[in-house]
């Protein structure tokens, strides 16, 4: 048993954190996060130059990472800095491309941007309710349907789409220029798009891709959990700082037991969140991978909402302001629950493990 | 990071399993499984078995007859014992007084006291709390006044767990009234029975006798029974409390309780289906299972840290808070799973009306009520939050 980070990962974490502190300062973050196209092309290239996409991809595919702990390290640092760059779609695409053995050079060097469309309005988190359909079309295929809140699709060069083929989920690649892309910004920063498919030409990547898509979702859930851990930790440190400096009735408000005990409860839940994320990272591609990822996403959903709401409450009116960094962390922490399966959805998956 | 146990740790785990398979008597196991209060004879028998194996003082170094285990090995031992339904080790002699004597005792005290703990000859009880001094231990009032080579002790102790089984008790007593309250406390050992010392049972909420009051009326105690220096008992008290908090998460107990809840929920039928298929109930099980899963890792992370630093830090308070929350939720679920069958008073179900429900169901509600104590004892969870506040906020 060993809970220390390897030297390589420690270096990766430090490199990324330093870059984000220097080149992605708070003003930059807010400008990029809330202004179309919700990404900064120059900084994206710099991040690719640092090898960040490569850390999400195994060596055989041209990267130098790709394990659960590599994913955790990267996304925890991104979460701490609340970086809105679309690394989640990069990870999801990489997992899909890896499964079909497709070249990832462009993804690793940052020159090709991917997005992955799984969610639909009536089936946000599960593949079973999916309505987007593929039809054989001469030598290729065409897709019809609508994918919703496709993160990163506003700037994607390629979009991977989950669609039904012969009644089973399959994965296709499309050129966004052939689809209807309606971009928008997200309440918590960053961008996405609705992707309208109406006979859109598509290349088939994988048939009968239920397991493949599960592996994509599993890795995405882990990444979101790690991002939340980083964001929770930072929000918590901001709160501690506030409790020590803000004075009322002649004393620091941190001396009030009512606030102290609630602060400790946050610490307890953050440590639990960190632990379950470690468990999910460790199990990522093992037999318990899906279950541990669902467990993690459920606990993270509960903890992140608690941290988000309590840090607002305990910061008083300040926590409600745009000016205060903590408010943006709160938004991200709550909205993470809306990606790749929410608290209840993941709980249900754990419950299904009880069925005889 | 790597969550796998080392080959050495896995070999150790197997050794513990083999030992439990071979050495845990079936009748003891059955008594534990019933959930009923364990008689002294059962606890004694198990202590002697562990003592012979050298596994009773699990935190003791080898020179004093302990196994010299690492924190991770102690954790594995705890989990395996719970899985096998072994009784818990009554901690007052082996886990609390033992380390105190090893660190603060004289050569004579080490020679006379430690072997008798390991052999099970002496059963120790703890005399810390008083009616007016619970979590605020420094305000204790029991007095010990010097009279030649004796102390004369007057006062009252309370919440003395399993004191009815003990022949010895260690107490915190006030030897000085002046100065800061922490600076006038001494650590004193006494015999049960002694002239003027009376142990009276306190009946608990579920009807059992687990704790006692101890009345001290001019009890004469030889000065040689003092541990460490006079008025320096507070240091010892804090040392002992840190030992009380090792393994405080109770992961092993909760893992076992989770299995019980699941198997109960598979047996009990609601609306024609096993209870575990009821979504509301299953959701509660799933939530607490997830919390427990995280806590296992939290616990291991902290053991790993302790192993590296050589001592546990204030974060053990996190384990106490979360561990008791998880445990109490599991006890609640077990009680709820039984429904009306949980209602009868323990011991009042006879063979004649056994059709009422599973035989061992009657201990479930009792265990639920009894386990409300876990968030109160060992420093209430509110006190743990105060400790963490100090460690974190620096206020």
XYZ file of C-alpha atoms in Angstrom:
751
model
C 0.000 0.000 0.000
C 1.339 3.393 -0.918
C -0.471 6.736 -0.960
C 2.438 8.787 -2.261
C 2.353 10.187 -5.773
C 5.089 8.956 -8.109
C 7.765 11.522 -8.909
C 6.586 11.784 -12.513
C 3.033 12.567 -11.496
C 4.181 15.014 -8.854
C 6.142 16.822 -11.540
C 3.175 16.785 -13.886
C 0.992 18.228 -11.150
C 3.496 20.964 -10.322
C 4.108 21.868 -13.944
C 0.413 22.186 -14.673
C -0.319 24.097 -11.471
C 2.516 26.526 -12.100
C 1.373 27.122 -15.669
C -2.191 27.762 -14.544
C -1.050 30.159 -11.840
C 1.232 32.095 -14.234
C -0.567 31.971 -17.561
C -4.136 31.333 -16.473
C -4.564 33.878 -13.708
C -7.995 34.698 -12.354
C -8.744 37.563 -14.788
C -7.781 35.351 -17.719
C -9.875 32.533 -16.346
C -13.016 34.611 -16.038
C -12.521 36.239 -19.434
C -12.109 32.872 -21.164
C -14.759 31.087 -19.122
C -17.537 33.565 -19.904
C -16.629 34.854 -23.387
C -17.168 32.942 -26.646
C -15.540 30.702 -27.781
C -14.864 29.834 -24.107
C -11.309 28.689 -24.769
C -8.051 30.487 -25.456
C -6.371 29.063 -28.550
C -2.917 30.283 -27.562
C -3.046 28.883 -24.069
C -4.553 25.646 -25.353
C -1.488 25.167 -27.560
C 0.785 25.965 -24.650
C -0.986 23.394 -22.483
C -0.618 20.840 -25.263
C 3.052 21.789 -25.453
C 3.344 20.966 -21.755
C 1.987 17.512 -22.575
C -1.320 17.767 -20.734
C -3.421 15.922 -23.363
C -0.579 13.397 -23.612
C -0.887 12.645 -19.908
C -4.398 11.338 -20.580
C -3.267 8.944 -23.313
C -1.332 5.663 -22.933
C 2.136 5.271 -24.409
C 1.032 2.870 -27.151
C -1.253 5.619 -28.418
C 1.379 8.334 -28.451
C 0.899 9.703 -24.945
C 2.688 8.995 -21.678
C -0.071 8.292 -19.154
C -3.718 7.332 -19.323
C -4.039 5.493 -16.014
C -6.588 6.435 -13.374
C -4.006 8.267 -11.318
C -2.735 10.238 -14.343
C -6.277 11.383 -15.029
C -6.781 12.326 -11.356
C -3.613 14.374 -11.140
C -4.426 16.425 -14.246
C -8.051 17.088 -13.401
C -7.416 17.888 -9.758
C -5.013 20.629 -10.843
C -7.503 21.888 -13.458
C -10.224 21.894 -10.792
C -8.118 23.821 -8.323
C -7.574 26.547 -10.911
C -11.133 26.225 -12.230
C -9.716 26.054 -15.746
C -12.491 26.051 -18.385
C -10.425 24.548 -21.224
C -12.152 21.491 -22.701
C -9.947 18.701 -21.355
C -12.886 16.510 -20.420
C -13.970 16.044 -24.064
C -10.314 15.412 -24.908
C -10.184 12.611 -22.357
C -13.516 11.111 -23.482
C -12.435 11.140 -27.114
C -9.063 9.672 -26.261
C -10.666 6.723 -24.473
C -12.932 6.077 -27.473
C -10.110 6.388 -30.018
C -7.929 4.141 -27.886
C -10.601 1.458 -27.852
C -10.799 1.426 -31.643
C -7.032 1.744 -32.073
C -7.200 5.025 -33.920
C -4.218 7.337 -34.219
C -4.185 10.076 -31.581
C -1.290 12.223 -32.709
C -3.498 15.236 -33.369
C -5.233 14.885 -30.024
C -1.949 14.581 -28.138
C -0.289 17.586 -29.796
C -3.441 19.660 -29.443
C -3.840 20.325 -33.159
C -7.128 18.424 -33.469
C -9.856 19.183 -30.974
C -12.459 16.582 -30.227
C -15.853 16.652 -28.566
C -17.989 13.669 -27.620
C -21.784 13.705 -27.922
C -23.514 11.201 -25.666
C -26.236 13.106 -23.762
C -29.681 13.758 -25.157
C -32.425 15.874 -23.669
C -34.595 12.864 -22.870
C -31.679 10.611 -21.984
C -29.026 12.773 -20.371
C -27.053 10.067 -18.633
C -27.992 6.661 -19.968
C -27.366 4.941 -23.233
C -30.582 2.927 -23.087
C -32.834 5.889 -23.779
C -30.796 7.207 -26.664
C -32.785 8.226 -29.781
C -30.095 9.344 -32.251
C -30.004 6.834 -35.111
C -27.555 5.792 -37.784
C -28.551 4.674 -41.243
C -26.326 2.885 -43.762
C -25.812 5.207 -46.665
C -23.965 3.603 -49.543
C -20.410 3.104 -48.367
C -20.883 5.167 -45.203
C -23.519 6.162 -42.657
C -25.696 9.125 -41.898
C -26.903 10.240 -38.480
C -30.149 11.816 -37.365
C -30.989 13.163 -33.928
C -29.879 15.769 -31.434
C -27.063 15.645 -28.906
C -27.365 18.100 -26.069
C -24.834 20.083 -24.052
C -21.884 18.652 -25.935
C -18.964 20.168 -24.050
C -16.249 21.576 -26.254
C -18.341 21.123 -29.428
C -18.289 24.900 -29.969
C -14.636 24.640 -31.070
C -14.293 20.972 -32.027
C -12.611 19.861 -35.257
C -14.181 16.426 -34.927
C -17.105 15.165 -32.925
C -17.610 11.590 -31.809
C -21.296 10.700 -31.614
C -23.036 7.853 -29.833
C -25.949 6.656 -31.983
C -28.068 3.560 -32.400
C -27.102 1.189 -35.170
C -29.285 -1.902 -35.532
C -30.753 -1.129 -32.109
C -27.407 -1.043 -30.328
C -25.254 1.929 -29.341
C -22.415 2.556 -31.767
C -19.799 5.290 -32.061
C -19.344 7.507 -35.129
C -17.113 10.371 -36.068
C -18.488 13.436 -37.818
C -17.184 16.667 -39.219
C -18.958 19.426 -37.248
C -19.257 21.498 -40.402
C -21.732 18.923 -41.686
C -23.919 19.210 -38.576
C -25.969 22.019 -37.050
C -23.849 23.425 -34.223
C -25.498 25.877 -31.827
C -22.837 27.054 -29.382
C -23.449 28.566 -25.949
C -21.687 29.344 -22.694
C -22.253 27.454 -19.467
C -23.420 28.966 -16.160
C -20.216 27.707 -14.525
C -17.917 28.802 -17.352
C -16.684 27.047 -20.453
C -18.634 26.253 -23.569
C -20.766 23.626 -25.224
C -23.131 23.250 -28.155
C -26.287 21.548 -29.293
C -25.429 19.234 -32.141
C -28.256 18.748 -34.654
C -27.864 15.770 -36.931
C -30.064 15.537 -39.974
C -28.703 12.975 -42.362
C -25.222 14.038 -41.323
C -22.517 11.891 -42.965
C -20.556 9.882 -40.427
C -17.698 7.398 -40.209
C -18.364 4.311 -38.125
C -15.735 3.833 -35.409
C -17.270 1.023 -33.356
C -20.349 -1.172 -33.577
C -22.042 -2.631 -30.520
C -20.166 -0.106 -28.421
C -21.982 -0.334 -25.075
C -18.849 -1.451 -23.247
C -16.725 1.092 -25.053
C -19.073 3.929 -24.118
C -19.171 2.724 -20.527
C -15.402 2.918 -20.410
C -15.582 6.456 -21.795
C -18.176 7.464 -19.194
C -16.250 5.753 -16.387
C -13.061 7.684 -17.166
C -15.061 10.898 -17.535
C -16.675 10.379 -14.158
C -13.289 9.879 -12.545
C -12.017 13.076 -14.162
C -15.029 15.043 -12.903
C -14.541 13.647 -9.402
C -10.881 14.652 -9.377
C -11.767 18.080 -10.728
C -14.299 18.464 -7.925
C -11.745 17.444 -5.302
C -9.371 20.148 -6.536
C -12.147 22.728 -6.647
C -13.498 21.756 -3.215
C -10.071 21.984 -1.667
C -9.528 25.463 -3.081
C -12.993 26.701 -2.117
C -12.397 25.370 1.370
C -9.087 27.215 1.682
C -10.762 30.425 0.546
C -13.412 29.920 3.200
C -10.828 29.340 5.952
C -9.111 32.528 4.941
C -12.382 34.408 5.112
C -13.262 32.973 8.534
C -9.930 34.171 9.887
C -10.075 37.689 8.497
C -13.729 38.687 8.564
C -14.610 40.207 11.938
C -17.965 40.634 13.607
C -18.810 41.654 17.168
C -15.112 42.482 17.574
C -13.792 38.978 16.819
C -12.958 36.841 13.788
C -16.103 34.974 12.756
C -14.019 31.786 12.752
C -14.200 31.892 16.539
C -17.931 31.107 16.429
C -18.550 27.473 17.205
C -21.594 27.329 14.942
C -19.312 28.048 11.992
C -16.370 25.988 13.262
C -18.327 22.767 13.418
C -19.789 23.243 9.975
C -16.319 23.981 8.616
C -15.049 20.741 10.123
C -17.921 18.852 8.516
C -16.793 20.223 5.168
C -13.259 19.013 5.850
C -14.583 15.555 6.698
C -16.608 15.347 3.495
C -13.733 16.629 1.349
C -11.418 13.964 2.772
C -14.078 11.336 2.060
C -14.418 12.697 -1.472
C -10.674 12.497 -1.956
C -10.644 8.919 -0.680
C -13.405 7.650 -2.936
C -11.752 9.348 -5.916
C -8.526 7.502 -5.111
C -10.540 4.276 -4.973
C -12.110 5.007 -8.365
C -8.745 5.891 -9.909
C -7.224 2.699 -8.572
C -10.096 0.588 -9.916
C -10.539 2.417 -13.232
C -9.861 -0.416 -15.660
C -10.347 -3.312 -13.254
C -13.443 -5.440 -12.659
C -14.891 -2.921 -10.143
C -14.259 0.085 -12.382
C -17.865 0.953 -13.188
C -19.079 0.396 -9.641
C -16.318 2.440 -8.003
C -16.769 5.268 -10.501
C -20.498 5.353 -9.760
C -19.813 5.294 -6.018
C -17.343 8.132 -6.396
C -19.642 10.274 -8.515
C -22.461 9.838 -6.006
C -20.358 10.830 -3.015
C -18.793 13.702 -4.949
C -22.237 14.925 -5.923
C -23.267 15.100 -2.285
C -20.008 16.570 -0.995
C -19.601 19.122 -3.794
C -23.094 20.504 -3.311
C -22.514 20.747 0.447
C -19.215 22.588 -0.031
C -20.750 24.882 -2.658
C -23.756 25.841 -0.566
C -21.980 26.055 2.771
C -19.148 28.215 1.455
C -21.728 30.639 0.060
C -23.678 30.673 3.311
C -20.656 31.092 5.553
C -19.161 33.849 3.400
C -22.329 35.853 3.886
C -23.271 38.291 1.128
C -19.737 38.123 -0.256
C -20.279 34.514 -1.326
C -23.143 35.723 -3.523
C -21.020 38.139 -5.540
C -19.465 37.713 -8.985
C -16.401 39.510 -7.644
C -15.606 36.773 -5.134
C -13.751 33.797 -6.643
C -15.548 31.407 -4.310
C -18.869 32.029 -6.027
C -17.490 30.657 -9.309
C -16.181 27.575 -7.523
C -19.628 27.038 -6.037
C -21.189 27.126 -9.481
C -18.775 24.601 -10.906
C -19.150 22.312 -7.887
C -22.910 22.204 -8.264
C -22.945 21.873 -12.045
C -20.447 18.983 -12.106
C -23.411 16.910 -11.010
C -25.015 17.553 -14.420
C -22.284 15.808 -16.357
C -22.114 12.066 -17.100
C -24.592 10.954 -14.450
C -25.856 12.803 -11.388
C -25.944 11.823 -7.723
C -29.216 9.898 -7.948
C -28.343 8.262 -11.221
C -25.053 6.974 -9.832
C -26.723 5.852 -6.622
C -29.114 3.774 -8.672
C -26.193 2.080 -10.391
C -24.770 1.106 -7.015
C -28.203 -0.203 -5.981
C -28.300 -2.360 -9.095
C -25.257 -4.192 -7.771
C -27.524 -5.588 -5.028
C -29.837 -7.354 -7.478
C -29.386 -11.079 -7.072
C -0.305 5.445 -5.438
C -1.162 1.819 -5.050
C -4.034 0.584 -2.919
C -2.918 -3.017 -2.925
C -1.524 -4.418 0.274
C 2.096 -5.562 0.112
C 2.919 -9.288 -0.153
C 3.977 -9.093 3.470
C 0.677 -7.541 4.505
C -1.292 -10.109 2.528
C 0.692 -12.903 4.145
C -0.082 -11.359 7.509
C -3.789 -11.206 6.653
C -3.704 -14.902 5.758
C -1.924 -15.704 8.999
C -4.674 -13.925 10.957
C -7.382 -15.763 9.000
C -5.737 -19.114 9.612
C -5.382 -18.357 13.290
C -9.018 -17.314 13.610
C -10.165 -20.415 11.736
C -8.186 -22.642 14.039
C -8.519 -20.852 17.357
C -11.808 -18.956 17.585
C -14.192 -21.339 19.373
C -17.566 -21.791 17.697
C -19.541 -21.002 20.857
C -17.764 -17.642 21.199
C -18.420 -16.844 17.586
C -22.098 -17.746 18.010
C -22.382 -15.565 21.113
C -20.984 -12.584 19.197
C -23.264 -13.240 16.236
C -26.351 -13.251 18.463
C -25.677 -9.606 19.246
C -26.430 -10.201 22.928
C -24.236 -8.925 25.764
C -21.168 -11.117 26.210
C -20.576 -12.628 29.653
C -17.190 -12.178 31.306
C -16.342 -15.850 30.827
C -16.564 -15.515 27.048
C -14.458 -12.353 26.953
C -11.964 -13.912 29.363
C -11.622 -17.091 27.329
C -10.929 -15.088 24.168
C -8.426 -12.825 25.917
C -6.523 -15.852 27.151
C -6.410 -17.362 23.668
C -5.089 -14.095 22.239
C -2.699 -13.663 25.175
C -1.162 -17.095 24.585
C -0.672 -16.213 20.926
C 0.930 -12.879 21.880
C -1.797 -10.954 20.059
C -3.591 -9.278 22.951
C -1.513 -6.120 23.370
C -1.742 -5.302 19.686
C -0.001 -1.936 20.074
C 2.741 -3.225 22.367
C 6.335 -3.480 21.212
C 7.936 -6.921 21.248
C 10.058 -6.240 24.340
C 6.877 -6.143 26.438
C 5.279 -9.174 24.846
C 3.414 -7.439 22.044
C 3.453 -8.540 18.403
C 5.151 -5.337 17.172
C 2.594 -4.792 14.437
C 2.466 -1.817 12.083
C -0.692 0.327 12.038
C -1.733 -1.397 8.799
C -1.328 -4.822 10.374
C -3.440 -3.747 13.334
C -6.086 -2.569 10.884
C -6.037 -5.910 9.051
C -6.277 -7.764 12.358
C -9.303 -5.689 13.343
C -11.083 -6.262 10.027
C -10.436 -10.012 10.105
C -11.593 -10.342 13.717
C -14.844 -8.592 12.903
C -15.362 -10.675 9.796
C -14.876 -13.836 11.843
C -17.241 -12.585 14.581
C -14.578 -12.570 17.272
C -15.303 -10.490 20.380
C -13.637 -7.118 20.505
C -10.648 -6.823 22.803
C -11.727 -5.070 25.983
C -9.276 -2.202 25.624
C -8.681 -0.873 29.134
C -5.752 -3.105 30.104
C -4.277 -4.149 26.745
C -4.786 -0.972 24.704
C -4.820 1.797 27.302
C -3.020 1.011 30.556
C -0.383 -1.185 28.886
C 1.088 1.589 26.723
C 0.840 4.024 29.678
C 2.885 1.740 31.932
C 5.395 1.102 29.144
C 5.919 4.850 28.689
C 5.489 6.258 32.197
C 5.749 3.311 34.628
C 8.601 2.322 36.931
C 10.555 -0.906 36.379
C 8.546 -2.529 39.209
C 5.257 -1.417 37.669
C 6.268 -2.794 34.281
C 7.290 -6.116 35.780
C 4.214 -6.576 37.926
C 1.457 -5.129 35.747
C 2.194 -5.908 32.098
C 2.391 -9.732 32.304
C -0.846 -9.869 34.278
C -2.657 -7.907 31.577
C -1.463 -10.293 28.872
C -2.363 -13.376 30.874
C -5.847 -12.027 31.538
C -5.312 -12.295 35.303
C -6.029 -8.615 35.782
C -9.093 -6.959 34.355
C -8.738 -3.221 34.263
C -11.405 -0.552 34.218
C -11.106 3.126 33.431
C -11.949 5.839 35.978
C -11.768 9.034 33.976
C -15.212 10.606 33.704
C -17.127 12.049 36.604
C -20.709 13.251 36.848
C -19.412 16.828 36.393
C -16.428 16.028 34.195
C -17.125 14.297 30.908
C -15.706 15.890 27.817
C -14.320 18.632 30.077
C -12.114 16.157 31.881
C -9.868 18.778 33.492
C -12.688 19.809 35.798
C -12.629 16.471 37.655
C -13.096 16.663 41.446
C -12.154 13.254 42.901
C -9.479 14.084 45.525
C -6.416 12.114 46.573
C -4.658 13.388 49.703
C -1.319 12.149 50.963
C -1.330 10.370 54.329
C 2.095 8.839 54.947
C 2.804 6.359 52.192
C -0.845 6.228 51.110
C -3.252 8.410 49.228
C -6.738 8.775 50.643
C -9.188 9.016 47.760
C -12.687 10.502 47.869
C -15.072 11.158 45.024
C -17.080 9.550 42.298
C -16.325 8.174 38.827
C -18.840 7.302 36.170
C -19.328 5.609 32.777
C -16.893 2.920 33.887
C -17.351 0.425 31.072
C -17.443 -3.266 32.107
C -16.309 -2.184 35.588
C -18.427 -5.043 36.952
C -15.899 -7.498 35.511
C -12.760 -5.675 36.663
C -10.477 -6.314 39.610
C -8.398 -3.171 39.008
C -9.142 0.401 38.019
C -6.961 3.308 36.937
C -8.234 6.760 37.831
C -7.453 10.382 37.283
C -7.528 12.128 40.641
C -6.947 15.681 41.852
C -3.835 16.019 43.996
C -3.631 19.820 43.941
C -6.357 22.452 43.966
C -4.266 25.506 43.117
C -3.083 26.570 39.677
C -4.480 25.532 36.318
C -6.936 22.646 36.620
C -4.747 20.456 34.338
C -1.745 20.871 36.618
C -3.163 19.230 39.725
C -4.130 15.840 38.301
C -2.456 12.488 38.995
C -2.801 8.999 37.525
C -3.528 6.418 40.217
C -4.193 2.662 40.120
C -6.479 0.936 42.621
C -7.716 -2.516 43.505
C -11.305 -3.612 43.200
C -12.398 -4.459 45.776
C -10.822 -1.980 48.168
C -12.254 -0.784 51.440
C -14.529 2.170 50.591
C -14.652 1.507 46.850
C -18.028 0.532 45.472
C -19.011 -0.276 41.882
C -22.684 0.300 41.110
C -24.168 -0.635 37.755
C -25.889 1.951 35.582
C -28.658 0.491 33.511
C -28.534 1.776 29.946
C -31.251 2.816 27.549
C -31.627 -0.667 26.019
C -31.790 -2.361 29.406
C -28.248 -3.723 29.588
C -25.549 -3.217 32.190
C -22.416 -2.098 30.464
C -21.296 0.902 32.472
C -20.991 1.648 36.150
C -20.581 4.342 38.737
C -17.633 4.003 41.080
C -17.897 5.559 44.536
C -14.700 6.277 46.428
C -15.045 6.860 50.173
C -11.707 7.217 52.008
C -10.098 4.566 49.804
C -6.465 4.064 50.883
C -4.101 3.551 47.960
C -0.333 2.918 48.320
C 1.774 5.735 46.891
C 3.592 3.105 44.807
C 0.390 2.873 42.736
C 0.995 6.333 41.319
C 2.049 6.266 37.651
C 4.519 8.997 36.678
C 4.914 12.062 38.833
C 2.351 13.557 41.157
C 0.382 16.363 39.444
C 1.673 15.315 36.030
C -1.230 13.008 35.250
C -2.644 15.232 32.517
C 0.190 14.288 30.159
C -0.595 10.627 30.777
C -4.309 11.252 30.319
C -3.740 12.825 26.920
C -1.365 10.027 25.913
C -3.964 7.451 26.873
C -6.738 9.253 25.001
C -4.642 9.239 21.831
C -4.435 5.459 22.204
C -8.166 5.292 22.805
C -8.601 6.944 19.425
C -6.509 4.493 17.423
C -8.720 2.309 15.330
C -11.567 4.617 16.202
C -13.102 4.493 12.731
C -14.377 0.996 13.478
C -14.145 0.059 9.816
C -14.134 -3.654 10.658
C -17.289 -3.384 12.755
C -19.075 -1.371 10.088
C -18.051 -3.745 7.288
C -19.557 -6.579 9.288
C -22.672 -4.522 10.074
C -23.119 -3.737 6.374
C -23.041 -7.439 5.533
C -25.644 -8.070 8.223
C -27.902 -5.327 6.910
C -27.673 -6.670 3.384
C -28.368 -10.247 4.352
C -31.264 -9.127 6.549
C -32.659 -7.031 3.699
C -32.437 -10.038 1.392
C -34.378 -12.209 3.890
C -37.102 -9.760 4.869
C -40.012 -9.522 2.463
C -41.932 -6.308 1.771
C -44.849 -6.158 -0.620
C -43.911 -9.568 -1.975
C -40.301 -8.698 -2.732
C -37.054 -8.823 -0.801
C -36.566 -5.545 1.050
C -33.250 -4.975 -0.731
C -35.242 -4.456 -3.941
C -37.219 -1.620 -2.370
C -35.635 1.442 -3.973
C -35.925 3.702 -0.936
C -34.304 1.180 1.350
C -31.690 0.116 -1.175
C -30.799 3.770 -1.718
C -30.057 4.167 1.975
C -27.906 1.053 1.968
C -26.089 2.241 -1.141
C -25.376 5.664 0.347
C -23.931 4.274 3.548
C -21.965 1.642 1.616
C -20.408 4.415 -0.472
C -19.557 6.381 2.661
C -17.998 3.283 4.185
C -16.054 2.568 1.008
C -14.597 6.075 1.167
C -13.915 5.707 4.866
C -11.893 2.550 4.331
C -9.572 4.584 2.122
C -9.603 7.589 4.460
C -8.630 5.248 7.274
C -5.830 3.653 5.267
C -4.554 7.055 4.155
C -4.320 8.138 7.773
C -2.693 4.880 8.856
C -0.184 5.353 6.058
C 0.496 8.883 7.279
C 0.811 7.690 10.890
C 3.185 4.950 9.796
C 5.368 7.537 8.072
C 5.300 10.117 10.873
C 5.387 7.604 13.687
C 2.205 8.927 15.311
C -1.391 9.676 14.368
C -2.330 13.328 13.870
C -5.487 15.281 14.733
C -7.134 13.895 11.610
C -8.077 10.802 13.630
C -10.950 13.005 14.788
C -12.271 12.880 11.227
C -12.369 9.105 11.528
C -14.235 9.288 14.817
C -16.915 11.586 13.401
C -17.448 9.776 10.105
C -16.946 6.316 11.577
C -19.675 6.781 14.140
C -22.037 8.349 11.600
C -21.635 5.348 9.308
C -21.971 2.883 12.153
C -25.098 4.535 13.508
C -26.727 4.660 10.087
C -26.050 0.936 9.625
C -27.597 0.143 13.017
C -30.599 2.211 12.064
C -30.979 0.309 8.805
C -30.750 -3.068 10.552
C -33.501 -2.017 12.938
C -35.649 -0.689 10.113
C -35.167 -3.858 8.085
C -36.782 -5.936 10.817
C -39.848 -3.767 11.053
C -42.216 -4.870 13.829
C -39.983 -7.836 14.666
C -37.433 -5.389 16.058
C -39.852 -4.259 18.759
C -39.760 -7.037 21.413
C -37.630 -6.470 24.475
C -34.456 -8.611 24.405
C -34.871 -11.845 26.310
C -38.656 -11.830 26.327
C -39.110 -13.848 23.135
C -39.598 -17.468 24.115
C -39.402 -20.601 22.036
C -43.196 -20.576 21.939
C -43.480 -17.390 19.937
C -40.379 -17.745 17.821
C -42.565 -17.730 14.715
C -42.534 -13.998 15.330
C -39.263 -13.596 13.444
C -35.611 -14.470 13.164
C -34.210 -15.640 16.487
C -31.390 -13.155 16.658
C -33.569 -10.235 15.628
C -34.215 -9.225 19.194
C -30.759 -7.771 19.717
C -31.036 -5.400 16.767
C -33.049 -2.565 18.252
C -31.066 -2.941 21.459
C -27.836 -2.582 19.513
C -29.221 0.459 17.727
C -30.058 2.170 21.008
C -26.813 1.074 22.639
C -24.774 2.432 19.745
C -26.058 5.952 20.113
C -23.185 6.072 22.630
C -20.496 5.979 19.950
C -20.877 9.636 19.051
C -20.742 10.575 22.745
C -17.867 8.527 24.175
C -14.142 8.908 23.553
C -14.680 12.667 23.352
C -18.079 13.511 21.865
C -18.229 14.226 18.154
C -18.693 17.896 19.038
C -15.417 17.773 20.980
C -13.769 16.134 17.956
C -14.956 19.087 15.884
C -13.400 21.443 18.436
C -10.114 19.524 18.204
C -10.150 19.754 14.410
C -11.032 23.435 14.556
C -7.930 24.107 16.637
C -5.759 22.007 14.359
C -7.107 23.602 11.185
C -8.289 27.116 11.849
C -5.557 28.155 14.228
C -8.033 30.197 16.245
